[in-house]
């Protein structure tokens, strides 16, 4: 009987082993939550990039703002969201099912700001509207990225963020094209762009409400910091092993940080305490320093227009080059980051940006210049945007995933806000070429510093920092 049982056990184990590759392939697939969020981002980016594509020309040419004034508004547009990202991440973490609704409120707030641009024609009201729009972006970004992270395994997280960013960038590709067609087909082109942008944004909010699941559906995996000391129980539920698990089994209570009424609720203090982790602190520091030397997209397009003498009616098409490169490279570079190391790919992306700046500083005026610059610009985003979130996810426990990602995003957004102000001031005082030269040197120095930092292996304790 013992031999028969052993053979049966061996046969069952063999059958289980035969099924494992297929299960592994299923785990490697992108989660439905990621695809649904990608669809929301695609639609929303069509709306937001319609405005972004025409805003620099509208403000500088239409309203006559100086580079310094535009730098202030551009800084608000790209950096104001930093002030509320921690709040959005904290609100999402305080309830397991709030990620979707906090993100949804952010999407709705941004949509409501689009028609208000029709009424604003001076610096102050435009600045307030852009600040409100970026508040919505700040509220939604961390909960959205946390949903993506929690719905994916650590082994496929780079791919998941790559797929989402590719879908997001598809919207960024169509948005400027739609704006261009509207400008050519209508008399009051800017007003028409803002109106259509609002309608598209409303559709994005509806897709989020109807198709994105409630709560964060965590992907089970056998390894990685997300699942450290976790396993599946007989009923498939996630349980913890170790002293906490033993005590919970003896007392009949749920361990802290997993689920149940006894689980502590994350606090802002606990979120800030995450910076005590050396790995997350170094990632945040590097993102901040590199952001201080990253010239905003709008300035890159304005520099290209001045170098090449691009007519105003064609200006809205310049972001298409960046978006197309981002779309084509996001998934391949995300998968590459999973294989060779996410930090390497992240730094290589900044190398591509340095090459783009160098091309803008040369005396070359060939027809291939805009294609090369925009290709490198899109490669930079494909190698850094989602990859940075995948890197940061390795260092943040599930219970504080939104708050931890918001810390990194906040540092980066604040740095880019400062860069926009500084670049606009330098352009006004010394000219565009001197301003870009200073940014290029600063970016090279910051990239070298980031290259010297070696991040330690992320801590395996999944509920550290809770209070």
Coordinates of C-alpha atoms in Angstrom, one line a residue:
X1 CA 0.0 0.0 0.0
X2 CA 2.9 2.4 0.8
X3 CA 4.4 1.7 -2.6
X4 CA 1.1 2.3 -4.3
X5 CA 0.5 5.5 -2.4
X6 CA 4.0 6.6 -3.3
X7 CA 3.4 5.9 -7.0
X8 CA 0.1 7.7 -6.9
X9 CA 1.8 10.7 -5.2
X10 CA 4.6 10.6 -7.8
X11 CA 2.0 10.5 -10.6
X12 CA 0.1 13.4 -9.1
X13 CA 3.3 15.4 -8.7
X14 CA 4.2 14.7 -12.3
X15 CA 0.8 15.8 -13.5
X16 CA 1.1 18.9 -11.4
X17 CA 4.5 19.6 -12.8
X18 CA 3.2 19.1 -16.3
X19 CA 0.5 21.7 -15.6
X20 CA 2.9 24.3 -14.1
X21 CA 4.3 25.6 -17.4
X22 CA 0.8 26.4 -18.6
X23 CA 0.0 28.1 -15.3
X24 CA 3.2 30.1 -15.6
X25 CA 2.1 31.2 -19.0
X26 CA -1.2 32.2 -17.6
X27 CA 0.4 34.2 -14.8
X28 CA 2.6 35.9 -17.4
X29 CA -0.4 37.3 -19.2
X30 CA -1.4 40.9 -18.6
X31 CA -4.2 41.1 -16.1
X32 CA -7.7 42.4 -17.2
X33 CA -7.4 45.3 -14.8
X34 CA -4.3 46.5 -16.6
X35 CA -6.0 46.3 -20.0
X36 CA -9.1 48.2 -18.6
X37 CA -6.9 50.9 -17.1
X38 CA -5.0 51.1 -20.3
X39 CA -8.2 51.7 -22.2
X40 CA -9.1 54.5 -19.8
X41 CA -5.7 56.1 -20.1
X42 CA -5.9 55.8 -23.9
X43 CA -9.2 57.7 -24.1
X44 CA -8.1 60.2 -21.5
X45 CA -4.8 60.9 -23.2
X46 CA -6.6 61.6 -26.5
X47 CA -8.4 64.4 -24.5
X48 CA -5.4 65.7 -22.6
X49 CA -2.9 65.6 -25.5
X50 CA -5.3 67.5 -27.7
X51 CA -4.9 70.4 -25.2
X52 CA -1.2 69.8 -24.6
X53 CA -0.4 69.8 -28.3
X54 CA -1.9 73.3 -28.9
X55 CA -1.3 74.9 -25.5
X56 CA 2.3 76.1 -26.1
X57 CA 1.4 77.8 -29.4
X58 CA -1.9 79.1 -27.9
X59 CA -0.2 80.7 -25.0
X60 CA 3.0 82.0 -26.7
X61 CA 1.5 83.0 -30.1
X62 CA -2.2 83.5 -29.3
X63 CA -1.9 85.2 -25.9
X64 CA 1.6 86.6 -26.3
X65 CA 3.1 85.2 -23.2
X66 CA 6.9 85.4 -22.7
X67 CA 9.0 82.3 -22.3
X68 CA 9.1 83.0 -18.5
X69 CA 5.4 83.3 -18.3
X70 CA 5.0 80.1 -20.4
X71 CA 7.5 78.4 -18.2
X72 CA 5.4 79.3 -15.1
X73 CA 2.3 77.9 -16.7
X74 CA 4.1 74.8 -18.0
X75 CA 5.6 74.2 -14.6
X76 CA 2.1 74.4 -13.1
X77 CA 0.8 72.0 -15.8
X78 CA 3.5 69.4 -15.2
X79 CA 4.4 69.9 -11.5
X80 CA 1.3 71.1 -9.6
X81 CA 0.1 67.5 -9.4
X82 CA 3.0 66.8 -7.0
X83 CA 1.2 68.7 -4.3
X84 CA -1.7 66.2 -4.2
X85 CA -0.2 62.9 -5.2
X86 CA 0.5 61.9 -1.6
X87 CA -3.1 62.7 -0.7
X88 CA -4.4 60.6 -3.6
X89 CA -2.1 57.7 -2.7
X90 CA -3.0 57.9 1.0
X91 CA -6.8 58.0 0.3
X92 CA -6.5 55.0 -1.9
X93 CA -4.4 53.0 0.6
X94 CA -6.9 53.7 3.5
X95 CA -9.4 51.4 1.8
X96 CA -8.8 48.3 -0.3
X97 CA -11.6 49.3 -2.7
X98 CA -10.8 53.0 -3.0
X99 CA -8.1 52.8 -5.6
X100 CA -10.7 53.0 -8.4
X101 CA -12.8 55.7 -6.9
X102 CA -10.0 58.0 -6.0
X103 CA -8.6 57.6 -9.5
X104 CA -12.1 58.2 -10.9
X105 CA -12.5 61.4 -9.0
X106 CA -9.2 62.6 -10.4
X107 CA -10.2 61.8 -14.0
X108 CA -13.6 63.5 -13.5
X109 CA -11.9 66.7 -12.1
X110 CA -9.5 66.9 -15.1
X111 CA -12.4 66.5 -17.5
X112 CA -14.4 69.3 -15.9
X113 CA -11.5 71.7 -16.4
X114 CA -11.4 71.3 -20.2
X115 CA -14.4 73.6 -21.1
X116 CA -13.2 76.2 -18.6
X117 CA -10.3 77.0 -20.9
X118 CA -12.9 78.5 -23.3
X119 CA -13.5 81.3 -20.7
X120 CA -9.9 82.1 -19.7
X121 CA -7.8 84.5 -21.7
X122 CA -5.3 85.8 -19.1
X123 CA -2.4 84.4 -17.1
X124 CA -4.1 84.1 -13.7
X125 CA -7.4 82.2 -14.7
X126 CA -5.5 79.9 -17.1
X127 CA -3.0 79.1 -14.3
X128 CA -5.9 78.3 -11.9
X129 CA -7.6 76.0 -14.4
X130 CA -4.4 74.2 -15.2
X131 CA -3.7 73.8 -11.5
X132 CA -7.1 72.2 -11.0
X133 CA -6.6 70.0 -14.0
X134 CA -3.2 68.8 -12.7
X135 CA -4.8 68.3 -9.2
X136 CA -7.0 65.7 -10.9
X137 CA -4.0 64.1 -12.5
X138 CA -2.2 64.0 -9.1
X139 CA -5.1 62.3 -7.4
X140 CA -5.4 59.6 -10.1
X141 CA -1.9 58.7 -10.9
X142 CA -0.7 56.8 -7.8
X143 CA -4.0 54.8 -7.3
X144 CA -3.9 53.8 -11.0
X145 CA -0.3 52.7 -10.9
X146 CA -0.9 50.9 -7.6
X147 CA -3.8 48.9 -9.3
X148 CA -1.4 48.0 -12.1
X149 CA 1.3 46.9 -9.7
X150 CA -1.0 44.9 -7.4
X151 CA -2.7 43.2 -10.3
X152 CA 0.7 41.9 -11.7
X153 CA 3.3 39.6 -10.4
X154 CA 6.8 41.0 -9.6
X155 CA 8.2 38.9 -12.5
X156 CA 5.9 40.5 -15.1
X157 CA 5.5 44.0 -13.6
X158 CA 7.7 45.7 -16.2
X159 CA 5.6 44.2 -19.0
X160 CA 2.4 45.2 -17.3
X161 CA 3.5 48.8 -17.0
X162 CA 4.8 48.7 -20.5
X163 CA 1.5 47.5 -21.9
X164 CA -0.4 50.2 -20.0
X165 CA 2.1 52.9 -21.1
X166 CA 1.8 51.7 -24.7
X167 CA -2.0 52.0 -24.6
X168 CA -1.7 55.4 -22.8
X169 CA 0.7 56.5 -25.5
X170 CA -1.7 55.4 -28.2
X171 CA -4.0 58.1 -26.9
X172 CA -1.1 60.6 -26.9
X173 CA -0.5 59.7 -30.5
X174 CA -4.1 60.3 -31.6
X175 CA -4.7 63.4 -29.5
X176 CA -2.3 65.8 -31.4
X177 CA -3.6 64.3 -34.7
X178 CA -7.2 65.1 -33.7
X179 CA -6.2 68.6 -32.6
X180 CA -4.4 69.2 -35.9
X181 CA -7.4 68.1 -37.9
X182 CA -9.8 70.3 -35.8
X183 CA -7.5 73.3 -36.3
X184 CA -7.5 72.9 -40.0
X185 CA -11.2 72.2 -40.3
X186 CA -12.7 75.0 -38.1
X187 CA -12.5 78.8 -37.8
X188 CA -12.3 79.0 -34.0
X189 CA -9.9 76.1 -33.8
X190 CA -8.7 76.4 -30.2
X191 CA -12.3 76.6 -28.8
X192 CA -13.3 73.6 -30.9
X193 CA -10.2 71.7 -29.6
X194 CA -11.2 72.4 -25.9
X195 CA -14.8 71.4 -26.5
X196 CA -14.0 68.1 -28.2
X197 CA -11.4 67.4 -25.5
X198 CA -14.0 67.7 -22.8
X199 CA -16.4 65.3 -24.6
X200 CA -13.6 62.7 -25.0
X201 CA -12.6 63.0 -21.3
X202 CA -16.2 62.2 -20.2
X203 CA -16.1 59.0 -22.2
X204 CA -12.9 58.0 -20.4
X205 CA -14.5 58.5 -17.0
X206 CA -17.5 56.4 -18.1
X207 CA -15.1 53.5 -19.2
X208 CA -13.4 53.6 -15.8
X209 CA -16.7 53.4 -13.9
X210 CA -18.1 50.6 -16.0
X211 CA -15.1 48.4 -16.8
X212 CA -12.4 48.8 -14.2
X213 CA -13.0 46.3 -11.3
X214 CA -13.5 47.5 -7.7
X215 CA -10.5 47.1 -5.4
X216 CA -7.0 45.9 -6.1
X217 CA -6.9 42.3 -7.2
X218 CA -3.5 41.1 -6.1
X219 CA -1.6 38.7 -8.3
X220 CA -0.3 35.6 -6.4
X221 CA 3.3 34.7 -6.9
X222 CA 5.8 32.4 -5.3
X223 CA 8.6 35.0 -4.9
X224 CA 9.3 38.7 -4.6
X225 CA 8.8 41.2 -1.9
X226 CA 5.1 41.4 -2.5
X227 CA 4.6 37.8 -1.5
X228 CA 7.3 37.4 1.0
X229 CA 6.2 35.0 3.7
X230 CA 2.8 34.5 2.0
X231 CA 1.2 31.3 0.7
X232 CA -2.2 30.1 -0.4
X233 CA -4.3 28.2 2.1
X234 CA -6.5 25.2 1.3
X235 CA -9.3 27.5 0.0
X236 CA -6.9 29.5 -2.1
X237 CA -6.9 32.5 0.2
X238 CA -3.6 34.3 0.9
X239 CA -2.1 33.6 4.3
X240 CA 1.1 34.6 6.1
X241 CA 3.6 32.2 7.5
X242 CA 5.9 32.9 10.4
X243 CA 5.4 34.1 14.0
X244 CA 2.5 36.4 13.1
X245 CA 0.7 33.6 11.3
X246 CA 1.3 31.2 14.1
X247 CA -0.1 33.7 16.6
X248 CA -3.2 34.3 14.4
X249 CA -3.8 30.6 14.0
X250 CA -3.6 30.2 17.8
X251 CA -5.8 33.1 18.6
X252 CA -8.2 33.0 15.6
X253 CA -7.4 36.5 14.5
X254 CA -6.2 37.8 11.2
X255 CA -2.5 38.9 11.0
X256 CA -1.9 42.6 10.6
X257 CA -1.6 44.1 7.2
X258 CA -3.6 41.4 5.3
X259 CA -7.3 41.7 5.8
X260 CA -10.0 41.7 8.4
X261 CA -11.2 44.2 10.9
X262 CA -7.9 44.1 12.9
X263 CA -5.8 45.3 9.9
X264 CA -4.3 48.7 10.6
X265 CA -5.2 51.6 8.3
X266 CA -2.2 53.2 6.6
X267 CA -1.4 56.8 7.6
X268 CA 0.5 59.7 6.0
X269 CA 3.1 59.2 8.7
X270 CA 3.5 55.6 7.7
X271 CA 3.8 56.7 4.0
X272 CA 6.6 59.2 4.8
X273 CA 8.3 56.6 6.9
X274 CA 8.9 54.6 3.8
X275 CA 11.7 56.9 2.9
X276 CA 13.6 55.3 5.8
X277 CA 14.0 52.3 3.5
X278 CA 17.4 52.8 1.7
X279 CA 16.2 51.3 -1.6
X280 CA 13.2 53.5 -1.9
X281 CA 15.0 56.6 -0.7
X282 CA 17.7 56.2 -3.3
X283 CA 15.2 55.7 -6.1
X284 CA 13.3 58.8 -5.0
X285 CA 16.5 60.8 -4.8
X286 CA 17.6 59.8 -8.3
X287 CA 14.2 60.5 -9.7
X288 CA 14.3 64.0 -8.1
X289 CA 17.8 64.9 -9.3
X290 CA 17.1 63.7 -12.9
X291 CA 13.8 65.5 -12.9
X292 CA 15.7 68.8 -12.1
X293 CA 17.5 68.6 -15.4
X294 CA 14.6 67.2 -17.6
X295 CA 13.3 69.9 -20.0
X296 CA 9.6 69.7 -20.4
X297 CA 8.1 68.4 -23.6
X298 CA 6.6 71.7 -24.6
X299 CA 10.0 73.4 -24.5
X300 CA 11.5 70.6 -26.6
X301 CA 8.8 71.2 -29.3
X302 CA 9.3 74.9 -29.2
X303 CA 13.0 74.5 -29.6
X304 CA 12.4 72.2 -32.6
X305 CA 10.0 74.7 -34.2
X306 CA 12.5 77.5 -33.8
X307 CA 15.4 75.5 -35.2
X308 CA 13.5 74.3 -38.2
X309 CA 11.0 77.1 -38.8
X310 CA 8.0 74.8 -38.5
X311 CA 4.8 76.7 -39.5
X312 CA 2.3 77.2 -36.7
X313 CA -0.3 75.0 -38.3
X314 CA 2.1 72.0 -38.2
X315 CA 3.2 72.5 -34.6
X316 CA 0.5 70.2 -33.2
X317 CA 2.0 67.3 -35.1
X318 CA 5.4 67.4 -33.3
X319 CA 4.2 65.4 -30.3
X320 CA 3.2 62.6 -32.7
X321 CA 6.9 61.7 -33.1
X322 CA 7.4 61.3 -29.4
X323 CA 4.2 59.4 -28.9
X324 CA 4.9 57.0 -31.8
X325 CA 8.3 56.1 -30.5
X326 CA 6.9 55.7 -27.0
X327 CA 4.1 53.4 -28.3
X328 CA 6.4 51.2 -30.3
X329 CA 9.1 50.9 -27.6
X330 CA 7.1 50.8 -24.3
X331 CA 6.4 47.0 -24.3
X332 CA 9.8 45.8 -25.6
X333 CA 11.7 48.0 -23.2
X334 CA 9.4 46.9 -20.3
X335 CA 10.1 43.3 -21.1
X336 CA 13.8 44.1 -21.5
X337 CA 13.8 45.7 -18.1
X338 CA 12.3 42.5 -16.5
X339 CA 15.2 40.5 -18.0
X340 CA 18.3 42.6 -17.7
X341 CA 17.4 44.9 -14.9
X342 CA 15.0 47.9 -14.6
X343 CA 17.5 50.3 -13.2
X344 CA 19.8 49.8 -16.2
X345 CA 17.0 50.5 -18.6
X346 CA 15.9 53.5 -16.6
X347 CA 19.4 55.1 -16.8
X348 CA 19.8 54.2 -20.5
X349 CA 16.6 56.1 -21.2
X350 CA 18.2 59.3 -19.8
X351 CA 21.2 58.6 -22.0
X352 CA 18.8 58.7 -25.0
X353 CA 17.5 62.1 -23.7
X354 CA 21.0 63.4 -23.5
X355 CA 21.6 62.5 -27.1
X356 CA 18.4 64.3 -28.1
X357 CA 19.6 67.5 -26.3
X358 CA 23.0 67.2 -28.0
X359 CA 21.3 67.0 -31.4
X360 CA 19.3 70.2 -30.6
X361 CA 22.6 71.9 -29.7
X362 CA 24.4 71.0 -32.9
X363 CA 24.4 73.1 -36.1
X364 CA 22.8 70.3 -38.0
X365 CA 19.6 71.4 -39.8
X366 CA 19.0 68.3 -41.9
X367 CA 15.5 66.9 -42.6
X368 CA 16.3 63.9 -40.4
X369 CA 16.8 66.1 -37.3
X370 CA 13.2 66.2 -36.0
X371 CA 12.8 62.5 -36.6
X372 CA 16.0 61.7 -34.6
X373 CA 15.2 64.0 -31.8
X374 CA 11.6 62.8 -31.4
X375 CA 12.6 59.2 -31.7
X376 CA 15.1 59.6 -28.8
X377 CA 12.6 61.6 -26.9
X378 CA 10.0 58.8 -27.1
X379 CA 12.7 56.2 -26.3
X380 CA 13.4 58.2 -23.1
X381 CA 9.8 58.0 -22.0
X382 CA 9.5 54.3 -22.9
X383 CA 12.6 53.4 -20.9
X384 CA 11.7 55.5 -17.8
X385 CA 8.0 56.2 -17.2
X386 CA 6.6 52.8 -16.4
X387 CA 10.0 51.3 -15.6
X388 CA 10.5 53.7 -12.7
X389 CA 7.2 52.6 -11.2
X390 CA 8.2 49.0 -11.6
X391 CA 11.5 49.7 -9.8
X392 CA 9.7 51.6 -7.0
X393 CA 7.1 48.8 -6.6
X394 CA 9.9 46.4 -5.5
X395 CA 10.5 48.5 -2.4
X396 CA 7.0 49.2 -1.3
X397 CA 4.7 46.9 0.7
X398 CA 1.2 46.2 -0.7
X399 CA -0.5 48.0 2.2
X400 CA 1.2 51.3 1.2
X401 CA 1.7 50.7 -2.5
X402 CA -0.2 53.9 -3.7
X403 CA 1.5 56.1 -1.0
X404 CA 5.0 54.7 -1.8
X405 CA 4.6 55.2 -5.6
X406 CA 3.2 58.7 -4.9
X407 CA 6.4 59.6 -2.9
X408 CA 8.5 58.9 -6.0
X409 CA 6.1 60.6 -8.3
X410 CA 6.0 63.7 -6.1
X411 CA 9.7 64.1 -6.0
X412 CA 10.0 63.8 -9.7
X413 CA 7.0 66.1 -10.4
X414 CA 8.3 68.8 -8.1
X415 CA 11.7 68.6 -9.7
X416 CA 10.2 69.0 -13.2
X417 CA 8.2 72.0 -11.9
X418 CA 11.4 73.7 -10.8
X419 CA 13.1 72.8 -14.1
X420 CA 10.3 74.4 -16.1
X421 CA 10.6 77.6 -14.1
X422 CA 14.4 77.6 -14.3
X423 CA 14.5 76.8 -18.0
X424 CA 11.9 79.5 -18.8
X425 CA 13.8 82.1 -16.8
X426 CA 17.2 81.1 -18.4
X427 CA 15.6 81.3 -21.9
X428 CA 14.3 84.7 -21.2
X429 CA 17.6 86.0 -19.7
X430 CA 20.2 84.3 -21.9
X431 CA 18.5 82.6 -24.8
X432 CA 17.3 79.1 -25.6
X433 CA 20.7 77.7 -26.6
X434 CA 22.3 78.7 -23.3
X435 CA 19.4 77.4 -21.3
X436 CA 19.5 74.0 -23.1
X437 CA 23.3 73.8 -22.7
X438 CA 23.0 74.2 -18.9
X439 CA 20.2 71.6 -18.8
X440 CA 22.3 69.1 -20.8
X441 CA 25.3 69.5 -18.5
X442 CA 23.1 69.2 -15.4
X443 CA 21.4 66.0 -16.8
X444 CA 24.8 64.4 -17.5
X445 CA 26.0 65.1 -14.0
X446 CA 22.8 63.8 -12.4
X447 CA 22.9 60.7 -14.6
X448 CA 26.5 59.9 -13.6
X449 CA 25.6 60.3 -9.9
X450 CA 22.6 58.0 -10.3
X451 CA 24.9 55.5 -12.0
X452 CA 27.1 55.3 -8.9
X453 CA 24.2 54.4 -6.6
X454 CA 23.7 50.8 -6.0
X455 CA 20.3 49.9 -4.6
X456 CA 20.3 47.2 -1.9
X457 CA 17.9 44.2 -2.2
X458 CA 14.4 45.3 -1.2
X459 CA 13.2 44.4 2.3
X460 CA 11.1 41.3 2.4
X461 CA 8.9 42.5 5.2
X462 CA 5.6 43.4 3.5
X463 CA 3.9 45.4 6.3
X464 CA 6.8 47.5 7.6
X465 CA 6.0 51.1 8.2
X466 CA 2.4 50.7 9.1
X467 CA 1.2 52.9 12.0

